[in-house]
mmCIF file of C-alpha atoms in Angstrom:
data_model
loop_
_atom_site.group_PDB
_atom_site.id
_atom_site.type_symbol
_atom_site.label_atom_id
_atom_site.label_comp_id
_atom_site.label_asym_id
_atom_site.label_seq_id
_atom_site.Cartn_x
_atom_site.Cartn_y
_atom_site.Cartn_z
ATOM 1 C CA MET A 1 -7.830 11.686 12.417
ATOM 2 C CA ASP A 2 -6.481 13.076 9.165
ATOM 3 C CA ILE A 3 -4.556 16.330 9.695
ATOM 4 C CA LEU A 4 -4.927 17.116 5.975
ATOM 5 C CA ALA A 5 -8.706 16.963 6.322
ATOM 6 C CA LEU A 6 -8.514 19.493 9.148
ATOM 7 C CA ILE A 7 -6.349 21.840 7.059
ATOM 8 C CA ASN A 8 -8.728 21.554 4.096
ATOM 9 C CA SER A 9 -11.709 22.388 6.304
ATOM 10 C CA LEU A 10 -10.171 25.609 7.655
ATOM 11 C CA PRO A 11 -10.786 27.879 4.593
ATOM 12 C CA PRO A 12 -14.554 27.158 4.546
ATOM 13 C CA SER A 13 -14.631 27.767 8.302
ATOM 14 C CA LEU A 14 -12.824 31.078 7.764
ATOM 15 C CA ALA A 15 -15.320 32.171 5.113
ATOM 16 C CA GLN A 16 -18.303 31.149 7.204
ATOM 17 C CA GLY A 17 -16.836 32.761 10.301
ATOM 18 C CA LEU A 18 -16.376 36.090 8.501
ATOM 19 C CA LEU A 19 -19.957 36.008 7.238
ATOM 20 C CA TRP A 20 -21.201 35.339 10.758
ATOM 21 C CA GLY A 21 -18.778 38.022 11.928
ATOM 22 C CA ILE A 22 -21.016 40.633 10.272
ATOM 23 C CA MET A 23 -23.819 39.395 12.504
ATOM 24 C CA ALA A 24 -21.448 39.524 15.505
ATOM 25 C CA ILE A 25 -20.750 43.201 14.820
ATOM 26 C CA GLY A 26 -24.489 43.817 14.905
ATOM 27 C CA VAL A 27 -24.763 41.983 18.216
ATOM 28 C CA TYR A 28 -21.843 44.042 19.553
ATOM 29 C CA MET A 29 -23.798 47.233 18.859
ATOM 30 C CA THR A 30 -26.752 46.199 21.008
ATOM 31 C CA PHE A 31 -24.943 44.147 23.652
ATOM 32 C CA LYS A 32 -21.873 46.303 24.294
ATOM 33 C CA ILE A 33 -22.821 49.799 23.119
ATOM 34 C CA LEU A 34 -26.508 49.922 24.025
ATOM 35 C CA ASP A 35 -26.524 47.304 26.824
ATOM 36 C CA PHE A 36 -29.646 45.778 25.254
ATOM 37 C CA ALA A 37 -30.331 42.029 25.195
ATOM 38 C CA ASP A 38 -31.795 41.729 21.680
ATOM 39 C CA LEU A 39 -33.148 38.209 21.094
ATOM 40 C CA SER A 40 -34.780 39.133 17.785
ATOM 41 C CA VAL A 41 -31.445 38.352 16.098
ATOM 42 C CA ASP A 42 -32.413 34.705 15.538
ATOM 43 C CA GLY A 43 -35.469 35.754 13.547
ATOM 44 C CA SER A 44 -33.918 38.645 11.639
ATOM 45 C CA MET A 45 -31.048 36.453 10.400
ATOM 46 C CA ALA A 46 -33.505 33.921 8.971
ATOM 47 C CA LEU A 47 -35.525 36.838 7.573
ATOM 48 C CA GLY A 48 -32.488 38.142 5.707
ATOM 49 C CA GLY A 49 -31.791 34.698 4.303
ATOM 50 C CA ALA A 50 -35.398 34.137 3.240
ATOM 51 C CA ILE A 51 -35.655 37.539 1.548
ATOM 52 C CA ALA A 52 -32.340 37.108 -0.280
ATOM 53 C CA VAL A 53 -33.154 33.635 -1.615
ATOM 54 C CA MET A 54 -36.688 34.540 -2.702
ATOM 55 C CA ALA A 55 -35.381 37.661 -4.442
ATOM 56 C CA LEU A 56 -32.895 35.534 -6.372
ATOM 57 C CA VAL A 57 -35.603 33.025 -7.279
ATOM 58 C CA LYS A 58 -37.795 35.879 -8.548
ATOM 59 C CA GLY A 59 -34.980 37.035 -10.834
ATOM 60 C CA TYR A 60 -33.471 39.934 -8.905
ATOM 61 C CA SER A 61 -29.711 40.469 -8.892
ATOM 62 C CA PRO A 62 -27.707 39.300 -5.838
ATOM 63 C CA GLU A 63 -26.894 42.916 -4.995
ATOM 64 C CA VAL A 64 -30.580 43.857 -4.884
ATOM 65 C CA ALA A 65 -31.275 40.693 -2.893
ATOM 66 C CA LEU A 66 -28.749 41.788 -0.252
ATOM 67 C CA LEU A 67 -30.207 45.296 -0.115
ATOM 68 C CA LEU A 68 -33.671 43.849 0.459
ATOM 69 C CA ALA A 69 -32.319 41.505 3.145
ATOM 70 C CA THR A 70 -30.604 44.427 4.870
ATOM 71 C CA PHE A 71 -33.744 46.567 4.768
ATOM 72 C CA ALA A 72 -35.842 43.663 6.102
ATOM 73 C CA GLY A 73 -33.459 43.289 9.048
ATOM 74 C CA PHE A 74 -33.658 47.044 9.618
ATOM 75 C CA ALA A 75 -37.458 46.808 9.771
ATOM 76 C CA ALA A 76 -37.311 43.895 12.227
ATOM 77 C CA GLY A 77 -35.012 45.831 14.548
ATOM 78 C CA PHE A 78 -37.260 48.877 14.239
ATOM 79 C CA VAL A 79 -40.248 46.820 15.395
ATOM 80 C CA THR A 80 -38.303 45.517 18.401
ATOM 81 C CA GLY A 81 -37.338 49.077 19.284
ATOM 82 C CA ILE A 82 -40.920 50.308 19.039
ATOM 83 C CA LEU A 83 -42.176 47.455 21.228
ATOM 84 C CA HIS A 84 -39.594 48.374 23.856
ATOM 85 C CA THR A 85 -39.658 52.171 23.785
ATOM 86 C CA LEU A 86 -43.251 53.103 22.916
ATOM 87 C CA LEU A 87 -45.098 50.138 24.404
ATOM 88 C CA GLY A 88 -42.863 49.694 27.438
ATOM 89 C CA ILE A 89 -42.187 45.982 26.853
ATOM 90 C CA PRO A 90 -38.927 44.802 28.518
ATOM 91 C CA ASP A 91 -35.997 44.364 26.140
ATOM 92 C CA ILE A 92 -35.816 40.572 26.346
ATOM 93 C CA LEU A 93 -39.565 40.110 25.839
ATOM 94 C CA ALA A 94 -39.621 42.611 22.965
ATOM 95 C CA GLY A 95 -36.924 40.620 21.178
ATOM 96 C CA ILE A 96 -38.714 37.334 21.829
ATOM 97 C CA LEU A 97 -42.002 38.690 20.473
ATOM 98 C CA THR A 98 -40.307 39.865 17.283
ATOM 99 C CA GLN A 99 -38.475 36.564 16.949
ATOM 100 C CA ILE A 100 -41.692 34.555 17.292
ATOM 101 C CA ALA A 101 -43.516 36.741 14.789
ATOM 102 C CA LEU A 102 -40.652 36.463 12.296
ATOM 103 C CA TYR A 103 -40.861 32.656 12.337
ATOM 104 C CA SER A 104 -44.338 32.810 10.790
ATOM 105 C CA ILE A 105 -43.346 35.695 8.530
ATOM 106 C CA ASN A 106 -40.373 33.742 7.184
ATOM 107 C CA LEU A 107 -42.590 30.732 6.497
ATOM 108 C CA ASN A 108 -44.986 32.941 4.575
ATOM 109 C CA ILE A 109 -42.156 34.536 2.595
ATOM 110 C CA MET A 110 -40.703 31.208 1.445
ATOM 111 C CA GLY A 111 -43.951 29.234 1.387
ATOM 112 C CA LYS A 112 -42.187 26.344 3.096
ATOM 113 C CA ALA A 113 -39.526 25.667 5.709
ATOM 114 C CA ASN A 114 -36.618 25.558 3.258
ATOM 115 C CA MET A 115 -35.915 27.201 -0.080
ATOM 116 C CA ALA A 116 -32.891 26.509 -2.276
ATOM 117 C CA VAL A 117 -31.394 28.500 -5.124
ATOM 118 C CA ASN A 118 -29.646 26.943 -8.111
ATOM 119 C CA VAL A 119 -26.004 27.896 -7.624
ATOM 120 C CA GLU A 120 -25.208 26.823 -11.179
ATOM 121 C CA THR A 121 -27.595 29.228 -12.888
ATOM 122 C CA HIS A 122 -27.629 32.184 -10.476
ATOM 123 C CA ARG A 123 -24.830 34.688 -10.051
ATOM 124 C CA LEU A 124 -23.948 34.912 -6.366
ATOM 125 C CA ILE A 125 -21.800 37.373 -4.441
ATOM 126 C CA VAL A 126 -20.354 34.588 -2.276
ATOM 127 C CA SER A 127 -20.554 30.866 -2.888
ATOM 128 C CA LEU A 128 -19.211 27.561 -1.620
ATOM 129 C CA ARG A 129 -17.986 26.938 -5.149
ATOM 130 C CA ASN A 130 -15.261 29.563 -4.752
ATOM 131 C CA ILE A 131 -13.974 29.671 -1.175
ATOM 132 C CA PRO A 132 -11.042 32.107 -1.759
ATOM 133 C CA HIS A 133 -13.404 34.591 -3.410
ATOM 134 C CA ALA A 134 -15.899 34.169 -0.556
ATOM 135 C CA ILE A 135 -13.159 34.891 2.004
ATOM 136 C CA LEU A 136 -12.028 38.007 0.134
ATOM 137 C CA VAL A 137 -15.545 39.388 -0.339
ATOM 138 C CA SER A 138 -16.625 38.695 3.258
ATOM 139 C CA ALA A 139 -13.419 40.312 4.561
ATOM 140 C CA LEU A 140 -14.135 43.400 2.418
ATOM 141 C CA PHE A 141 -17.675 43.569 3.800
ATOM 142 C CA VAL A 142 -16.317 43.431 7.364
ATOM 143 C CA ALA A 143 -13.715 46.126 6.626
ATOM 144 C CA VAL A 144 -16.263 48.514 5.071
ATOM 145 C CA ILE A 145 -18.769 47.958 7.884
ATOM 146 C CA VAL A 146 -16.124 48.605 10.550
ATOM 147 C CA ALA A 147 -14.991 51.794 8.781
ATOM 148 C CA VAL A 148 -18.548 53.125 8.430
ATOM 149 C CA LEU A 149 -19.467 52.320 12.038
ATOM 150 C CA TYR A 150 -16.231 53.853 13.330
ATOM 151 C CA TRP A 151 -17.117 57.065 11.499
ATOM 152 C CA PHE A 152 -20.779 56.962 12.550
ATOM 153 C CA PHE A 153 -20.146 56.463 16.268
ATOM 154 C CA GLY A 154 -17.619 59.286 16.160
ATOM 155 C CA THR A 155 -20.290 61.759 15.045
ATOM 156 C CA GLU A 156 -22.348 63.821 17.476
ATOM 157 C CA PHE A 157 -25.350 61.526 17.067
ATOM 158 C CA GLY A 158 -23.141 58.472 17.491
ATOM 159 C CA MET A 159 -21.835 59.913 20.740
ATOM 160 C CA THR A 160 -25.400 60.372 22.000
ATOM 161 C CA ILE A 161 -26.048 56.693 21.282
ATOM 162 C CA ARG A 162 -22.965 55.645 23.216
ATOM 163 C CA SER A 163 -23.997 57.949 26.037
ATOM 164 C CA THR A 164 -27.433 56.317 26.085
ATOM 165 C CA GLY A 165 -25.835 52.916 26.500
ATOM 166 C CA CYS A 166 -23.559 54.120 29.317
ATOM 167 C CA ASN A 167 -26.185 55.941 31.390
ATOM 168 C CA LYS A 168 -29.695 56.331 30.004
ATOM 169 C CA ASN A 169 -31.000 58.467 32.879
ATOM 170 C CA MET A 170 -28.095 60.919 32.708
ATOM 171 C CA SER A 171 -28.415 61.102 28.904
ATOM 172 C CA ARG A 172 -32.106 61.849 29.203
ATOM 173 C CA ALA A 173 -31.331 64.581 31.736
ATOM 174 C CA GLN A 174 -28.993 66.144 29.164
ATOM 175 C CA GLY A 175 -31.826 66.392 26.653
ATOM 176 C CA ILE A 176 -30.958 63.300 24.583
ATOM 177 C CA ASN A 177 -33.869 61.418 23.025
ATOM 178 C CA THR A 178 -32.872 58.006 24.364
ATOM 179 C CA ASN A 179 -35.864 56.257 22.784
ATOM 180 C CA PHE A 180 -34.823 57.430 19.327
ATOM 181 C CA ALA A 181 -31.226 56.374 19.988
ATOM 182 C CA THR A 182 -32.380 52.936 21.145
ATOM 183 C CA VAL A 183 -34.594 52.346 18.117
ATOM 184 C CA THR A 184 -31.823 53.525 15.782
ATOM 185 C CA VAL A 185 -29.244 51.103 17.172
ATOM 186 C CA LEU A 186 -31.675 48.177 17.140
ATOM 187 C CA ALA A 187 -32.593 48.911 13.529
ATOM 188 C CA LEU A 188 -28.954 49.258 12.414
ATOM 189 C CA SER A 189 -27.903 46.176 14.356
ATOM 190 C CA ASN A 190 -30.594 43.994 12.813
ATOM 191 C CA ALA A 191 -29.840 45.471 9.396
ATOM 192 C CA LEU A 192 -26.344 43.984 9.728
ATOM 193 C CA VAL A 193 -27.867 40.714 10.926
ATOM 194 C CA GLY A 194 -30.176 40.663 7.907
ATOM 195 C CA LEU A 195 -27.208 41.377 5.625
ATOM 196 C CA SER A 196 -25.316 38.520 7.239
ATOM 197 C CA GLY A 197 -28.297 36.203 6.731
ATOM 198 C CA GLY A 198 -28.532 37.209 3.077
ATOM 199 C CA LEU A 199 -24.831 36.541 2.493
ATOM 200 C CA ILE A 200 -24.947 33.211 4.310
ATOM 201 C CA SER A 201 -27.954 32.069 2.263
ATOM 202 C CA GLN A 202 -26.070 32.917 -0.946
ATOM 203 C CA TYR A 203 -22.965 31.203 0.368
ATOM 204 C CA SER A 204 -24.806 27.977 1.202
ATOM 205 C CA GLY A 205 -27.298 28.193 -1.669
ATOM 206 C CA ASN A 206 -30.403 27.943 0.500
ATOM 207 C CA ALA A 207 -32.415 29.537 3.272
ATOM 208 C CA ASP A 208 -34.104 27.722 6.141
ATOM 209 C CA VAL A 209 -36.643 28.957 8.610
ATOM 210 C CA ASN A 210 -34.379 27.710 11.402
ATOM 211 C CA MET A 211 -31.100 29.039 9.992
ATOM 212 C CA GLY A 212 -30.952 31.755 12.643
ATOM 213 C CA ARG A 213 -31.612 29.483 15.600
ATOM 214 C CA GLY A 214 -28.906 30.063 18.189
ATOM 215 C CA ALA A 215 -27.548 33.092 16.292
ATOM 216 C CA ILE A 216 -27.650 35.292 19.385
ATOM 217 C CA VAL A 217 -25.575 32.728 21.287
ATOM 218 C CA ILE A 218 -22.983 32.578 18.515
ATOM 219 C CA GLY A 219 -22.983 36.366 18.301
ATOM 220 C CA LEU A 220 -22.436 36.795 22.037
ATOM 221 C CA ALA A 221 -19.728 34.143 21.976
ATOM 222 C CA ALA A 222 -17.986 35.937 19.100
ATOM 223 C CA VAL A 223 -18.143 39.266 20.938
ATOM 224 C CA ILE A 224 -16.734 37.810 24.157
ATOM 225 C CA ILE A 225 -14.054 35.765 22.366
ATOM 226 C CA GLY A 226 -12.991 38.826 20.388
ATOM 227 C CA GLU A 227 -12.947 41.003 23.484
ATOM 228 C CA VAL A 228 -10.836 38.547 25.471
ATOM 229 C CA LEU A 229 -8.440 38.041 22.562
ATOM 230 C CA GLY A 230 -8.190 41.753 21.763
ATOM 231 C CA GLU A 231 -7.458 42.765 25.345
ATOM 232 C CA ALA A 232 -4.885 40.000 25.661
ATOM 233 C CA ILE A 233 -3.050 41.109 22.499
ATOM 234 C CA LEU A 234 -3.489 44.889 22.437
ATOM 235 C CA GLY A 235 -4.464 45.783 26.003
ATOM 236 C CA LYS A 236 -4.986 49.545 26.365
ATOM 237 C CA TYR A 237 -4.412 50.071 22.626
ATOM 238 C CA LEU A 238 -7.686 48.306 21.799
ATOM 239 C CA ASN A 239 -9.819 51.143 20.400
ATOM 240 C CA PHE A 240 -13.417 51.060 19.190
ATOM 241 C CA ALA A 241 -12.632 50.108 15.583
ATOM 242 C CA LEU A 242 -10.409 47.235 16.683
ATOM 243 C CA ARG A 243 -13.105 46.008 19.052
ATOM 244 C CA LEU A 244 -15.436 45.703 16.067
ATOM 245 C CA VAL A 245 -12.732 43.862 14.117
ATOM 246 C CA PHE A 246 -12.110 41.470 16.980
ATOM 247 C CA ALA A 247 -15.857 40.825 17.295
ATOM 248 C CA ALA A 248 -15.798 39.554 13.713
ATOM 249 C CA LEU A 249 -12.609 37.588 14.376
ATOM 250 C CA GLY A 250 -14.342 36.062 17.384
ATOM 251 C CA ALA A 251 -16.870 34.459 15.024
ATOM 252 C CA VAL A 252 -14.002 33.061 12.928
ATOM 253 C CA ILE A 253 -12.371 31.568 16.012
ATOM 254 C CA TYR A 254 -15.699 30.116 17.117
ATOM 255 C CA TYR A 255 -16.169 28.283 13.817
ATOM 256 C CA ILE A 256 -12.584 27.084 13.791
ATOM 257 C CA VAL A 257 -13.102 25.637 17.280
ATOM 258 C CA ILE A 258 -16.305 23.899 16.121
ATOM 259 C CA THR A 259 -14.461 22.542 13.067
ATOM 260 C CA PHE A 260 -11.718 21.210 15.329
ATOM 261 C CA VAL A 261 -14.307 19.543 17.581
ATOM 262 C CA LEU A 262 -15.889 17.806 14.590
ATOM 263 C CA TRP A 263 -12.448 16.808 13.303
ATOM 264 C CA LEU A 264 -11.788 15.039 16.595
ATOM 265 C CA GLY A 265 -14.572 12.656 15.640
ATOM 266 C CA LEU A 266 -16.933 13.611 18.441
ATOM 267 C CA PRO A 267 -20.608 12.778 17.773
ATOM 268 C CA SER A 268 -22.269 15.330 15.505
ATOM 269 C CA GLU A 269 -25.529 15.060 17.465
ATOM 270 C CA ASP A 270 -23.648 16.554 20.417
ATOM 271 C CA LEU A 271 -22.589 19.639 18.434
ATOM 272 C CA LYS A 272 -25.042 21.895 20.268
ATOM 273 C CA LEU A 273 -23.669 20.630 23.574
ATOM 274 C CA PHE A 274 -20.091 21.347 22.518
ATOM 275 C CA SER A 275 -21.137 24.790 21.251
ATOM 276 C CA ALA A 276 -22.735 25.570 24.609
ATOM 277 C CA ILE A 277 -19.594 24.460 26.441
ATOM 278 C CA VAL A 278 -17.359 26.610 24.231
ATOM 279 C CA VAL A 279 -19.621 29.625 24.728
ATOM 280 C CA ALA A 280 -19.802 29.074 28.494
ATOM 281 C CA ILE A 281 -16.023 28.899 28.752
ATOM 282 C CA PHE A 282 -15.454 32.146 26.892
ATOM 283 C CA LEU A 283 -18.288 33.915 28.701
ATOM 284 C CA ALA A 284 -16.745 32.925 32.031
ATOM 285 C CA VAL A 285 -13.245 34.147 31.135
ATOM 286 C CA PRO A 286 -13.878 37.897 31.741
ATOM 287 C CA TYR A 287 -15.551 37.173 35.093
ATOM 288 C CA LEU A 288 -12.845 34.820 36.289
ATOM 289 C CA LYS A 289 -10.146 37.201 35.063
ATOM 290 C CA GLY A 290 -11.765 40.043 37.005
ATOM 291 C CA LYS A 291 -11.900 37.982 40.174
ATOM 292 C CA TYR A 292 -8.280 36.928 39.683
ATOM 293 C CA ASN A 293 -7.110 40.517 39.260
ATOM 294 C CA ALA A 294 -9.227 41.693 42.168
ATOM 295 C CA SER A 295 -7.800 39.058 44.492
ATOM 296 C CA PHE A 296 -4.229 40.062 43.685
ATOM 297 C CA ALA A 297 -5.087 43.732 43.991
ATOM 298 C CA LYS A 298 -6.581 43.026 47.395
ATOM 299 C CA LEU A 299 -3.462 41.178 48.485
ATOM 300 C CA ALA A 300 -1.301 44.038 47.221
ATOM 301 C CA ARG A 301 -3.301 46.567 49.216
ATOM 302 C CA GLN A 302 -3.031 44.427 52.312
ATOM 303 C CA GLY A 303 0.717 44.151 51.799
ATOM 304 C CA GLU A 304 1.065 47.912 51.449
ATOM 305 C CA LYS A 305 -0.966 48.445 54.605
ATOM 306 C CA GLN A 306 1.182 46.015 56.580
ATOM 307 C CA ALA A 307 4.350 47.643 55.258
ATOM 308 C CA LYS A 308 3.159 51.081 56.361
ATOM 309 C CA GLU A 309 2.259 49.752 59.806
ATOM 310 C CA ALA A 310 5.707 48.172 60.117
ATOM 311 C CA ASP A 311 7.399 51.455 59.169
ATOM 312 C CA GLU A 312 5.431 53.338 61.792
#
């Protein structure tokens, strides 16, 4: 095991983690704010990548390609929201239906399972050829997205969305259109996922119909990792904006962990297994921490009760 090889592999992992961090912020919006299990993420990420690469191949600028990828993700999230709110399909099934449909749509967009773009002749916003630039640009994207979302969810409409996620029945009783709020969040969330897919396809120089497979798992892992890390470092000072930042950092940590696992020389065919183990560990941390705190709180209450009885 060459420690220098590990050090050299960290910058690409950082860049890739930040790009996936944009997707993690989108997952945070549905999972934590709306309490919606959106499985359409896998399809909308591949959709963003397919749209971005095909736009570049057709001669569009990388900026226009990203805008198209973002809009395509927005449309995918909108469809999931309509399936759930207007047609009454449960959230998980609505996401699965959109994901399945997007697989065929992505194949039709690219014409085949994989489409590459010539990184030598096309101007790209982020690229493997320039890792420091990719890190800087992806970090700027994360910062702007966090700032915009922090402002948006502080508005009156943003508050209604957060209220919908906390208690849909009470929000509806207060006159809030919860269906509109749900569709809006799903559309915005998948817009970020599509943007992430477009950036990742430019970064790697290709798009694949399966590039989003397991994206929801990585996104959930990033959210949980960021939440655990943020609460451990900042505790009660962890506000909404910092939670979004830590969600993105969670994706960075996830990819660094995967890089470390590969550096250890473990079989690459077992990468999915190792990913599942890492995700399971971090998903279990909040639950185990809650049980740990509850057990000590219970013991403390019992001690106080015994002390009062002894005084009497």
